[in-house]
Every structure is written in structure tokens, then in C-alpha cells.
Amino acid sequence: MFAKHTRRSLLRGAAGLTAATWLPGRSHAREFKLNPAPAKVPLVGGQRPETDVWAYNELVPGPPMRVRQGDRLKVTVENGLAGETTVHFHGIRLPNAMDGVPHLTQPPIDPGGTFVYEFDLPDAGTYWYHPHVRSAEQVGRGLHGALIVEEREPIRVDRDVVWLLSDWRLLPNAQISDDFRNMHDMAHNGRVGNTVTMNGRVRESFAVRSGERIRLRLINAANARIFGLEFTGHKPKVIAYDGQPVAPHEPADGRIILGAAMRIDLILDMTGKPGERFQVVDNFYRNLEYRLLDLVYGTEQLRDKLLDSPMTLPPNTMPEPDMKTAERHEVTLNGGMMGGMMMRERGMAGMSMMEMMHTGKIWFINGVAMMGHVMDPMLTLKRERTYILAMNNETAWWHPMHLHGHAFRVMSRNGVPTRLREWQDTVLMSPREMVEIAFVADNPGDWMFHCHILEHQESGMMGVIRVT
Ligand code: C2O
Ligand code: CU
């Protein structure tokens, strides 16, 4: 008789039962252990020495967590670093106490200390985890990993693959340059490195089969680097941004733009012939184009006709913003190199380069540079109401802006409505761009709102949004 009911009606009908008696995923959590600690890994490979990193369980990236929508996740973190840390599960709409923000949502985990994160996974999608303490250095030394939440009924593909992209600034001896938080990186485009790894290695190639359909989950775990990927000879289709389903489409000019912390799920149909080889290039920064790797076709032909199965993902569970009753707030981004001048032009008290160097305050949200993780909220929102944040990037730099605990719809760019009203948790803003996002403030607590260029975050581009 259950077969006749949808899952939803079952849930309603079972209201009288205690959840633990039957809800799948409630009775036992999916458990993982994370041990952040120093390690050595062969990032570059070949004859080059191993690199000293900070890693979860001696792995870079950290152990991939693959779970299912509706599961409960339990992650025990044992801190083997010399300093404090936390783990933040980027993009997951979880209870505030599990958000991993030091001092704001939990005390930081001391060296030798332990913390247990446990929460339900309401949405499917591609997410990742990383520390939120001194993130520029901790993420930049290797602490980051993939968190994949599979749909209850996944779409049909031949392979579901994660490419987690990391960016490193390595010295000729393959060791990490320790110039974290230097003034130049902080005031410009962040710590853009010189070595990109895919799943923890510099790669030459990625083996594919003719006729194959791949779901490719791209994760940008870099401190600052923005990727602009071109899959030469292929036509990838975007099916999700930041884990959130979107109407399948080919990206404008075929380029996959991925700001720091963003994720994109692609459907990649392998339309080449056995034995062929195609480059995947990253040409985001002008004159700094490089080849990420080659797609290398094996001799096998998986099928002659490509799969023609649906690629639209089932929707996630965010409440729909009510634009008629939405309350609008302006959010202005200022600062950085050339930013003082731009602020003074607008009659604001822009800082000189000297002042920035002395105070460490380089970036501002609504005129405030937030240092550390505890501050009065920049906005206090009422639970269940819809809000529009009208964000204005009055800087000469790109900023991937991230809100914790929620996903938002990107409604417009420079006053032009977006075609897809895509859900995201990190929206990349170009210099001087205006972006409007909308969301229902349905998750109570104090949530970080910050630029995910970690050097910008640590020099002020951060705020707290309170949902009461
Ligand atoms: Cu990826 Cu504040 O987080
Ligand atoms: Cu920024």
C-alpha cells in the first residue's frame, strides 16, 4: 500500500511516529573521520620531490565524502595541526551550530582537540569542505575535500566524476611558498598560484571512451584563482551551479567560469573518436592561458549513438523567494588596490595604501572591514521572509561572494534579469558589476557573508547576516 503514496505524503501520514523509528538515514548516520595534520604528497610527480602540505587523513584533496540526499552526516574531526581549526561544509544548508565558523558558531578546535559535526543533508549536489580558521593558509596548504550528495534518483550517466581543482604557489623545490597574507595578494586578486592540480596531482591526461556520457563535477578549491575552462572539441552542458540544479544549457561562448569556491556540474558527451586527444585549457587570465590536461580517448567505442536520457536534475528543497513581498538591501563592496581612490571619489573615507598596511583593513562591505569572525550583524533578517541583496561591486577586482546556510537565486546582473535565475551559494561578481540575489531567510542563526578569495576575506571583505 505504500507504493501508492509519494514520499511526501508518507512523511505527512507518519507525523504521529517518532522519526527515528523509520525515516531512512535517521536511524544511523553516515560517519567519517577527518584528521587534519601535516603530511607529504607527490603533488607535482615525476622526478620532483614530494610537497609538505597540511592534509586531511594524509590525503590531498581530503577523503571524498559521497552520501545521499536525506542522509545524516557525522564527521568527527581530530585536530593534528599545531594551530586551531574548524571544518565548514560549504554550501550545505545545515543548522547554525554545525557551520564551522570559529567563535561565531563554535569554539575553534584546539591542537589535539576533537569536534563532532552531525547534521542532515536536505539537498543533493556537489559541495566541499574546508577549515574556516586562517583559511587562506589552511586551505592554501591543502585542507580541502569534496562532499558529494547524490540525488535519491540520479540521472543516467556512464560515469560520475569529480575534478577538484586546487591552486598552489610552489617554489622550484616543489615546496609551498610561505608568503601567505602578503600585502600584494591581499590588495590585488588574492593568492593566485603557479601550479594547478586536479584531484591532488598535476595531470597530463584524463582517459575517456568514445560515446561515453560523463557527469563531471567541477570544484574550485583554490584560494583565489578563477578558472575559465574550455573543453576543445566538445560541448559541455551545465546542469548545476554550486550543487543546485539549473535548466541544462551550454555556457556563453562555451567557457566554464568557476570562481573560487564555486562548483559546476557538467554533462560531457564524449563525441570524439577512439584514439583522439583534446585539450582542456584554462584561459581565464589574459596571457596566462595554460593546458589543464588532455582528454585522451581509448581504443574502445562504448556506443555509437550517444545517450539521449534526460539531464535535468530534480529540484532541491529551498523555499521559493516571494518577490512581491521581498525586502531590499543594498550591499556595497569597496577597497583594494585603486579602491581608496574610488571610495574618495564617492565622498567616502577611502584608506590610503599606508593605512591599509598598518591596519590590515583593505576591503569593505558597506564601509566596514571585518577582522576576525565575531561582529555585530550587518543585516538582521526575519525568518521566512524574502530578501533581495542588491550588491554593488565598487572595486576594480573580481569577487566570488558567498553566503552561509542558504542558497540564493541570482536575479539580475547590471539591471538585466538573468535568464535562468540560477540558484547559487557563491556568486562571482566582475569589477564594477551589480548583482541582485534573492532568498528566503529560512535558516536561523548568524551566518557569514564574505568574499571567497580568502586573502580578501581575511583583510575585511566579510560580514555577518543574522536570521532571527
Ligand atoms: Cu567556503 Cu565561509 O566558506
Ligand atoms: Cu574578493
Short mmCIF file of C-alpha atoms and ligand atoms in Angstrom, two decimals:
data_model
loop_
_atom_site.label_atom_id
_atom_site.label_comp_id
_atom_site.label_asym_id
_atom_site.label_seq_id
_atom_site.Cartn_x
_atom_site.Cartn_y
_atom_site.Cartn_z
CA MET A 1 0.00 0.00 0.00
CA PHE A 2 2.96 2.31 0.50
CA ALA A 3 3.71 2.07 -3.18
CA LYS A 4 0.71 4.22 -3.99
CA HIS A 5 1.97 7.14 -1.96
CA THR A 6 4.66 9.62 -2.79
CA ARG A 7 7.41 10.05 -0.25
CA ARG A 8 5.94 13.38 0.71
CA SER A 9 2.53 12.01 1.58
CA LEU A 10 4.22 9.24 3.52
CA LEU A 11 6.05 11.82 5.60
CA ARG A 12 2.82 13.64 6.32
CA GLY A 13 0.99 10.47 7.13
CA ALA A 14 3.68 9.37 9.53
CA ALA A 15 3.56 12.51 11.63
CA GLY A 16 2.47 10.52 14.64
CA LEU A 17 5.55 8.28 14.60
CA THR A 18 8.83 9.33 16.06
CA ALA A 19 11.21 9.98 13.21
CA ALA A 20 13.87 7.60 14.46
CA THR A 21 11.61 4.60 14.12
CA TRP A 22 11.60 4.54 10.37
CA LEU A 23 12.95 7.54 8.47
CA PRO A 24 15.80 6.38 6.25
CA GLY A 25 19.11 7.92 7.19
CA ARG A 26 17.89 8.96 10.62
CA SER A 27 18.46 5.72 12.41
CA HIS A 28 22.17 5.70 11.53
CA ALA A 29 24.37 8.49 10.26
CA ARG A 30 26.99 8.15 7.55
CA GLU A 31 30.21 8.52 9.52
CA PHE A 32 33.56 9.96 8.52
CA LYS A 33 36.71 10.86 10.41
CA LEU A 34 38.88 13.80 9.48
CA ASN A 35 42.36 14.22 10.86
CA PRO A 36 43.91 17.47 9.67
CA ALA A 37 47.69 17.26 10.12
CA PRO A 38 50.98 17.86 8.31
CA ALA A 39 51.72 15.34 5.52
CA LYS A 40 53.78 14.84 2.38
CA VAL A 41 52.17 14.29 -1.03
CA PRO A 42 53.51 13.97 -4.59
CA LEU A 43 51.66 17.00 -5.99
CA VAL A 44 53.91 17.53 -8.99
CA GLY A 45 55.07 13.95 -9.54
CA GLY A 46 57.82 12.86 -11.90
CA GLN A 47 61.30 13.45 -10.50
CA ARG A 48 60.11 16.32 -8.33
CA PRO A 49 60.21 15.95 -4.55
CA GLU A 50 57.07 15.45 -2.50
CA THR A 51 55.42 18.56 -1.14
CA ASP A 52 54.94 19.27 2.56
CA VAL A 53 51.25 20.04 2.98
CA TRP A 54 48.55 20.15 5.62
CA ALA A 55 46.10 17.41 4.75
CA TYR A 56 43.01 15.59 5.96
CA ASN A 57 43.94 11.95 6.63
CA GLU A 58 47.22 12.47 4.71
CA LEU A 59 45.25 12.99 1.50
CA VAL A 60 45.08 15.98 -0.85
CA PRO A 61 42.29 16.57 -1.51
CA GLY A 62 40.81 15.19 1.71
CA PRO A 63 38.82 11.95 1.61
CA PRO A 64 35.85 12.35 -0.72
CA MET A 65 32.56 12.00 1.13
CA ARG A 66 29.85 10.53 -1.06
CA VAL A 67 26.46 10.36 0.60
CA ARG A 68 22.83 10.55 -0.40
CA GLN A 69 20.19 13.25 -0.10
CA GLY A 70 18.31 12.80 3.17
CA ASP A 71 21.24 11.08 4.86
CA ARG A 72 22.54 12.25 8.17
CA LEU A 73 26.26 13.03 8.11
CA LYS A 74 28.51 12.63 11.14
CA VAL A 75 32.07 13.89 10.85
CA THR A 76 34.50 13.55 13.74
CA VAL A 77 37.42 15.96 13.43
CA GLU A 78 40.62 15.34 15.37
CA ASN A 79 42.97 18.26 15.09
CA GLY A 80 46.54 17.16 14.41
CA LEU A 81 47.71 20.63 13.38
CA ALA A 82 49.86 22.91 15.54
CA GLY A 83 47.11 25.56 15.50
CA GLU A 84 43.34 25.86 15.84
CA THR A 85 41.00 24.74 13.09
CA THR A 86 37.34 24.05 12.23
CA VAL A 87 35.54 22.40 9.32
CA HIS A 88 32.97 24.28 7.26
CA PHE A 89 30.72 22.32 4.90
CA HIS A 90 30.47 24.83 2.09
CA GLY A 91 27.00 25.21 0.59
CA ILE A 92 25.16 22.81 2.89
CA ARG A 93 22.03 24.30 4.45
CA LEU A 94 22.73 22.96 7.91
CA PRO A 95 21.93 24.09 11.48
CA ASN A 96 24.00 27.11 12.51
CA ALA A 97 25.86 25.27 15.30
CA MET A 98 27.32 22.87 12.68
CA ASP A 99 28.59 25.61 10.34
CA GLY A 100 32.21 25.53 11.48
CA VAL A 101 32.81 29.26 11.96
CA PRO A 102 35.22 29.84 14.86
CA HIS A 103 33.88 31.89 17.80
CA LEU A 104 30.66 32.65 15.90
CA THR A 105 29.16 29.14 15.78
CA GLN A 106 31.61 27.07 17.83
CA PRO A 107 34.88 27.40 19.74
CA PRO A 108 37.80 26.61 17.43
CA ILE A 109 39.17 23.07 17.75
CA ASP A 110 42.45 23.24 19.70
CA PRO A 111 45.51 21.24 18.65
CA GLY A 112 44.82 17.69 19.86
CA GLY A 113 41.14 18.55 20.30
CA THR A 114 38.07 16.91 18.77
CA PHE A 115 34.76 18.17 17.44
CA VAL A 116 31.83 16.21 16.08
CA TYR A 117 29.73 17.67 13.30
CA GLU A 118 26.39 15.99 12.75
CA PHE A 119 23.54 17.17 10.55
CA ASP A 120 21.02 16.12 7.91
CA LEU A 121 21.57 16.72 4.22
CA PRO A 122 18.44 18.35 2.82
CA ASP A 123 19.69 18.84 -0.73
CA ALA A 124 21.55 16.86 -3.35
CA GLY A 125 24.55 18.37 -5.11
CA THR A 126 28.27 18.99 -5.33
CA TYR A 127 29.71 20.60 -2.20
CA TRP A 128 33.06 20.75 -0.44
CA TYR A 129 34.58 21.14 2.99
CA HIS A 130 37.43 23.26 4.31
CA PRO A 131 38.61 24.99 7.52
CA HIS A 132 37.28 28.42 8.47
CA VAL A 133 40.24 29.38 10.68
CA ARG A 134 43.05 31.27 8.99
CA SER A 135 41.52 29.88 5.81
CA ALA A 136 43.99 31.48 3.43
CA GLU A 137 46.83 29.45 4.89
CA GLN A 138 44.92 26.30 5.88
CA VAL A 139 43.10 25.90 2.56
CA GLY A 140 46.20 27.02 0.66
CA ARG A 141 48.33 24.35 2.34
CA GLY A 142 45.96 21.58 1.27
CA LEU A 143 42.99 21.34 3.64
CA HIS A 144 40.00 20.89 1.33
CA GLY A 145 37.89 17.99 0.10
CA ALA A 146 34.77 17.06 -1.87
CA LEU A 147 31.35 16.39 -0.38
CA ILE A 148 29.01 14.81 -2.92
CA VAL A 149 25.35 14.39 -2.07
CA GLU A 150 23.74 12.10 -4.63
CA GLU A 151 20.14 12.51 -5.70
CA ARG A 152 17.73 9.90 -4.44
CA GLU A 153 17.20 9.06 -8.09
CA PRO A 154 20.29 10.17 -10.01
CA ILE A 155 20.15 10.93 -13.71
CA ARG A 156 21.56 8.27 -16.01
CA VAL A 157 25.22 8.71 -16.97
CA ASP A 158 28.07 6.31 -17.69
CA ARG A 159 30.39 7.84 -15.11
CA ASP A 160 30.03 10.34 -12.28
CA VAL A 161 33.41 12.03 -11.84
CA VAL A 162 34.76 14.74 -9.52
CA TRP A 163 37.52 17.12 -10.63
CA LEU A 164 38.58 19.06 -7.59
CA LEU A 165 40.86 21.87 -8.73
CA SER A 166 43.48 23.28 -6.36
CA ASP A 167 45.97 26.06 -6.94
CA TRP A 168 49.41 26.13 -5.33
CA ARG A 169 52.22 28.60 -5.17
CA LEU A 170 55.23 26.31 -5.30
CA LEU A 171 58.95 27.08 -5.13
CA PRO A 172 61.31 25.32 -7.56
CA ASN A 173 61.85 22.58 -4.94
CA ALA A 174 58.10 21.83 -5.05
CA GLN A 175 57.56 23.25 -1.57
CA ILE A 176 54.76 25.68 -0.77
CA SER A 177 55.85 29.29 -0.75
CA ASP A 178 55.08 30.53 2.75
CA ASP A 179 54.26 34.13 1.79
CA PHE A 180 50.66 33.81 2.95
CA ARG A 181 48.76 37.01 3.68
CA ASN A 182 51.23 39.27 1.92
CA MET A 183 50.10 42.78 1.16
CA HIS A 184 50.25 42.37 -2.60
CA ASP A 185 48.00 39.30 -2.72
CA MET A 186 45.55 40.84 -0.28
CA ALA A 187 45.19 44.16 -2.13
CA HIS A 188 45.04 42.62 -5.64
CA ASN A 189 43.44 39.41 -6.89
CA GLY A 190 44.45 37.17 -3.99
CA ARG A 191 46.93 34.33 -3.85
CA VAL A 192 46.87 33.09 -7.41
CA GLY A 193 49.49 30.35 -7.55
CA ASN A 194 51.63 28.79 -10.24
CA THR A 195 50.60 25.13 -10.15
CA VAL A 196 47.11 23.72 -10.65
CA THR A 197 46.25 20.20 -9.57
CA MET A 198 43.21 18.10 -10.42
CA ASN A 199 42.36 15.72 -7.58
CA GLY A 200 45.70 16.46 -5.96
CA ARG A 201 48.10 15.86 -8.86
CA VAL A 202 49.42 17.80 -11.81
CA ARG A 203 47.77 15.80 -14.61
CA GLU A 204 48.73 15.09 -18.18
CA SER A 205 45.58 13.36 -19.24
CA PHE A 206 42.15 12.06 -18.35
CA ALA A 207 41.07 8.81 -20.01
CA VAL A 208 37.67 8.73 -21.72
CA ARG A 209 35.76 6.40 -24.03
CA SER A 210 34.10 7.33 -27.27
CA GLY A 211 30.31 7.56 -26.84
CA GLU A 212 30.51 7.89 -23.09
CA ARG A 213 28.34 10.33 -21.12
CA ILE A 214 30.14 11.76 -18.08
CA ARG A 215 28.71 13.81 -15.27
CA LEU A 216 31.66 15.99 -14.38
CA ARG A 217 31.54 17.72 -11.02
CA LEU A 218 33.99 20.63 -11.02
CA ILE A 219 35.00 22.07 -7.65
CA ASN A 220 37.17 25.17 -7.38
CA ALA A 221 39.03 24.76 -4.07
CA ALA A 222 41.64 27.43 -4.88
CA ASN A 223 42.29 30.35 -2.54
CA ALA A 224 41.76 32.89 -5.28
CA ARG A 225 42.19 31.54 -8.81
CA ILE A 226 39.22 31.86 -11.15
CA PHE A 227 39.04 29.21 -13.88
CA GLY A 228 37.74 29.71 -17.40
CA LEU A 229 37.75 26.20 -18.85
CA GLU A 230 37.37 25.31 -22.49
CA PHE A 231 36.83 21.69 -23.45
CA THR A 232 38.11 21.91 -27.02
CA GLY A 233 36.17 19.76 -29.49
CA HIS A 234 33.32 19.23 -27.00
CA LYS A 235 30.07 20.89 -25.97
CA PRO A 236 29.62 20.52 -22.22
CA LYS A 237 26.24 21.37 -20.75
CA VAL A 238 25.83 22.93 -17.33
CA ILE A 239 23.26 21.11 -15.21
CA ALA A 240 24.03 22.60 -11.77
CA TYR A 241 25.72 25.62 -10.20
CA ASP A 242 27.01 25.23 -6.65
CA GLY A 243 25.21 21.91 -6.41
CA GLN A 244 21.86 23.47 -7.29
CA PRO A 245 20.03 22.20 -10.40
CA VAL A 246 19.67 24.59 -13.32
CA ALA A 247 18.00 24.16 -16.71
CA PRO A 248 20.64 22.30 -18.79
CA HIS A 249 22.41 24.74 -21.10
CA GLU A 250 25.62 25.40 -22.93
CA PRO A 251 27.52 28.22 -21.25
CA ALA A 252 28.02 31.50 -23.09
CA ASP A 253 30.93 31.19 -25.58
CA GLY A 254 31.43 27.62 -24.37
CA ARG A 255 33.59 28.69 -21.43
CA ILE A 256 33.03 27.30 -17.95
CA ILE A 257 33.73 30.13 -15.49
CA LEU A 258 34.39 28.95 -11.99
CA GLY A 259 35.20 31.47 -9.26
CA ALA A 260 36.89 30.40 -6.04
CA ALA A 261 34.62 28.04 -4.04
CA MET A 262 32.15 27.59 -6.89
CA ARG A 263 31.08 24.25 -8.27
CA ILE A 264 29.63 23.38 -11.66
CA ASP A 265 28.15 20.05 -12.72
CA LEU A 266 28.52 19.31 -16.42
CA ILE A 267 27.20 16.72 -18.78
CA LEU A 268 30.10 15.90 -21.04
CA ASP A 269 29.26 13.71 -24.02
CA MET A 270 32.41 12.15 -25.41
CA THR A 271 31.82 12.84 -29.08
CA GLY A 272 35.40 12.17 -30.21
CA LYS A 273 36.64 9.03 -31.92
CA PRO A 274 38.74 6.26 -30.41
CA GLY A 275 42.40 7.33 -30.26
CA GLU A 276 41.70 11.07 -30.41
CA ARG A 277 43.04 13.63 -27.95
CA PHE A 278 41.64 17.05 -26.97
CA GLN A 279 42.96 19.77 -24.73
CA VAL A 280 41.16 21.23 -21.77
CA VAL A 281 42.55 24.75 -21.40
CA ASP A 282 42.12 27.42 -18.76
CA ASN A 283 42.23 30.86 -20.32
CA PHE A 284 40.58 33.00 -17.66
CA TYR A 285 43.51 35.36 -17.05
CA ARG A 286 44.65 37.17 -20.17
CA ASN A 287 48.06 35.98 -21.42
CA LEU A 288 48.20 33.28 -18.75
CA GLU A 289 46.48 30.52 -20.69
CA TYR A 290 47.65 27.00 -19.90
CA ARG A 291 46.60 23.44 -20.63
CA LEU A 292 44.93 21.79 -17.64
CA LEU A 293 45.08 18.32 -19.19
CA ASP A 294 44.15 16.34 -22.30
CA LEU A 295 41.04 14.24 -22.73
CA VAL A 296 42.51 11.03 -24.16
CA TYR A 297 40.22 8.61 -25.97
CA GLY A 298 40.96 4.92 -25.54
CA THR A 299 40.59 2.44 -28.38
CA GLU A 300 37.22 1.26 -27.15
CA GLN A 301 33.94 2.60 -28.52
CA LEU A 302 31.39 2.47 -25.71
CA ARG A 303 28.40 3.02 -28.02
CA ASP A 304 27.81 4.54 -31.48
CA LYS A 305 24.84 6.66 -30.54
CA LEU A 306 25.17 8.96 -27.59
CA LEU A 307 22.84 8.51 -24.64
CA ASP A 308 19.73 10.59 -25.03
CA SER A 309 18.46 10.31 -21.47
CA PRO A 310 17.15 13.35 -19.57
CA MET A 311 19.77 15.55 -17.89
CA THR A 312 17.50 17.77 -15.83
CA LEU A 313 18.16 17.22 -12.14
CA PRO A 314 15.27 17.02 -9.67
CA PRO A 315 14.85 20.31 -7.76
CA ASN A 316 16.27 20.78 -4.28
CA THR A 317 14.30 21.93 -1.26
CA MET A 318 14.88 25.69 -0.99
CA PRO A 319 11.72 27.76 -0.49
CA GLU A 320 10.86 29.96 -3.47
CA PRO A 321 11.54 33.69 -2.88
CA ASP A 322 8.34 35.75 -2.86
CA MET A 323 9.39 38.72 -4.95
CA LYS A 324 6.19 40.65 -4.25
CA THR A 325 6.90 40.98 -0.55
CA ALA A 326 10.69 40.99 -0.77
CA GLU A 327 12.65 43.50 1.29
CA ARG A 328 15.61 45.03 -0.48
CA HIS A 329 19.00 45.86 1.00
CA GLU A 330 21.97 47.50 -0.67
CA VAL A 331 25.35 45.88 -0.18
CA THR A 332 28.36 47.84 -1.39
CA LEU A 333 31.81 46.35 -1.86
CA ASN A 334 34.77 48.69 -1.65
CA GLY A 335 38.50 48.67 -1.23
CA GLY A 336 41.57 47.02 -2.65
CA MET A 337 44.22 48.48 -4.90
CA MET A 338 42.74 51.61 -6.51
CA GLY A 339 39.78 51.26 -4.14
CA GLY A 340 40.73 54.12 -1.81
CA MET A 341 40.65 56.46 -4.75
CA MET A 342 37.28 55.10 -5.91
CA MET A 343 35.87 55.49 -2.40
CA ARG A 344 37.09 59.09 -2.05
CA GLU A 345 35.54 59.92 -5.42
CA ARG A 346 32.22 58.92 -3.91
CA GLY A 347 32.78 61.03 -0.82
CA MET A 348 33.65 58.07 1.42
CA ALA A 349 36.64 57.91 3.71
CA GLY A 350 38.83 55.78 1.50
CA MET A 351 42.01 54.41 3.00
CA SER A 352 45.44 55.13 1.67
CA MET A 353 47.78 52.26 0.91
CA MET A 354 49.76 53.21 4.04
CA GLU A 355 46.67 53.00 6.24
CA MET A 356 45.78 49.62 4.74
CA MET A 357 49.23 48.28 5.52
CA HIS A 358 49.02 49.46 9.12
CA THR A 359 45.51 48.25 9.90
CA GLY A 360 45.29 45.22 7.61
CA LYS A 361 41.88 46.58 6.58
CA ILE A 362 41.83 46.51 2.81
CA TRP A 363 38.29 45.52 1.78
CA PHE A 364 34.96 46.85 3.00
CA ILE A 365 31.33 45.76 2.93
CA ASN A 366 29.02 48.73 3.45
CA GLY A 367 32.03 50.69 4.66
CA VAL A 368 33.13 48.17 7.30
CA ALA A 369 36.19 45.92 7.21
CA MET A 370 35.52 42.90 9.41
CA MET A 371 38.55 41.34 11.07
CA GLY A 372 38.08 38.01 12.86
CA HIS A 373 34.77 36.18 12.92
CA VAL A 374 32.72 37.98 15.54
CA MET A 375 30.98 41.24 14.86
CA ASP A 376 27.60 42.90 15.05
CA PRO A 377 25.49 41.76 12.13
CA MET A 378 25.49 43.93 9.02
CA LEU A 379 21.88 42.84 8.49
CA THR A 380 19.24 41.25 10.68
CA LEU A 381 16.63 39.35 8.72
CA LYS A 382 13.30 37.95 9.80
CA ARG A 383 12.83 34.25 9.48
CA GLU A 384 10.75 33.08 6.49
CA ARG A 385 10.80 36.49 4.77
CA THR A 386 12.21 37.05 1.30
CA TYR A 387 15.17 39.38 0.92
CA ILE A 388 16.92 40.91 -2.04
CA LEU A 389 20.54 41.83 -1.63
CA ALA A 390 21.45 44.41 -4.27
CA MET A 391 25.21 44.04 -4.37
CA ASN A 392 27.33 46.69 -5.94
CA ASN A 393 30.98 45.92 -6.64
CA GLU A 394 32.65 49.32 -6.50
CA THR A 395 36.12 47.83 -6.81
CA ALA A 396 38.43 47.12 -9.71
CA TRP A 397 38.53 43.39 -8.86
CA TRP A 398 36.54 40.16 -9.13
CA HIS A 399 34.81 38.83 -6.01
CA PRO A 400 33.06 35.47 -5.54
CA MET A 401 30.57 36.40 -2.79
CA HIS A 402 29.40 33.56 -0.56
CA LEU A 403 26.51 33.36 1.91
CA HIS A 404 26.48 30.59 4.51
CA GLY A 405 23.45 28.50 5.44
CA HIS A 406 21.36 29.41 2.39
CA ALA A 407 21.22 29.21 -1.36
CA PHE A 408 20.01 32.27 -3.30
CA ARG A 409 18.68 32.95 -6.75
CA VAL A 410 20.78 35.25 -8.93
CA MET A 411 18.06 37.58 -10.20
CA SER A 412 19.88 40.21 -12.24
CA ARG A 413 23.26 41.44 -13.39
CA ASN A 414 23.73 45.15 -14.08
CA GLY A 415 19.96 45.57 -14.04
CA VAL A 416 19.31 42.85 -16.63
CA PRO A 417 17.28 39.88 -15.35
CA THR A 418 19.16 36.60 -15.56
CA ARG A 419 17.64 34.10 -17.96
CA LEU A 420 17.92 31.10 -15.65
CA ARG A 421 17.52 32.72 -12.20
CA GLU A 422 20.16 30.24 -11.11
CA TRP A 423 20.45 29.10 -7.51
CA GLN A 424 23.95 29.53 -6.12
CA ASP A 425 25.74 29.94 -2.81
CA THR A 426 28.72 31.79 -4.27
CA VAL A 427 28.20 34.37 -6.99
CA LEU A 428 31.11 35.71 -8.98
CA MET A 429 30.98 39.49 -9.48
CA SER A 430 33.14 41.17 -12.09
CA PRO A 431 34.73 44.58 -11.47
CA ARG A 432 32.08 47.29 -11.05
CA GLU A 433 29.26 44.80 -11.59
CA MET A 434 25.88 45.00 -9.85
CA VAL A 435 24.22 41.72 -8.94
CA GLU A 436 20.88 41.15 -7.25
CA ILE A 437 20.26 37.95 -5.34
CA ALA A 438 17.05 36.82 -3.64
CA PHE A 439 16.37 34.21 -1.00
CA VAL A 440 14.07 33.28 1.84
CA ALA A 441 15.85 33.71 5.17
CA ASP A 442 14.66 30.33 6.44
CA ASN A 443 17.67 29.21 8.47
CA PRO A 444 18.02 30.89 11.87
CA GLY A 445 21.43 31.92 13.18
CA ASP A 446 24.42 34.13 12.50
CA TRP A 447 25.76 33.43 9.02
CA MET A 448 28.97 34.58 7.38
CA PHE A 449 28.70 36.54 4.17
CA HIS A 450 32.09 37.01 2.55
CA CYS A 451 34.29 37.06 -0.49
CA HIS A 452 35.76 33.61 -1.10
CA ILE A 453 39.05 34.98 -2.33
CA LEU A 454 40.49 34.04 1.02
CA GLU A 455 43.00 36.89 1.09
CA HIS A 456 40.14 39.34 0.58
CA GLN A 457 38.11 37.66 3.31
CA GLU A 458 40.96 37.89 5.80
CA SER A 459 41.52 41.56 5.06
CA GLY A 460 37.99 42.69 5.70
CA MET A 461 35.59 41.51 2.99
CA MET A 462 33.30 39.74 5.35
CA GLY A 463 30.15 40.36 7.36
CA VAL A 464 27.55 38.59 9.48
CA ILE A 465 23.93 38.23 8.44
CA ARG A 466 21.62 37.33 11.29
CA VAL A 467 18.37 35.43 10.75
CA THR A 468 16.06 35.56 13.75
CU1 C2O B 1 33.65 28.12 1.79
CU2 C2O B 1 32.81 30.92 4.61
O1 C2O B 1 33.22 29.49 3.21
CU CU B 2 37.14 39.47 -3.15
#
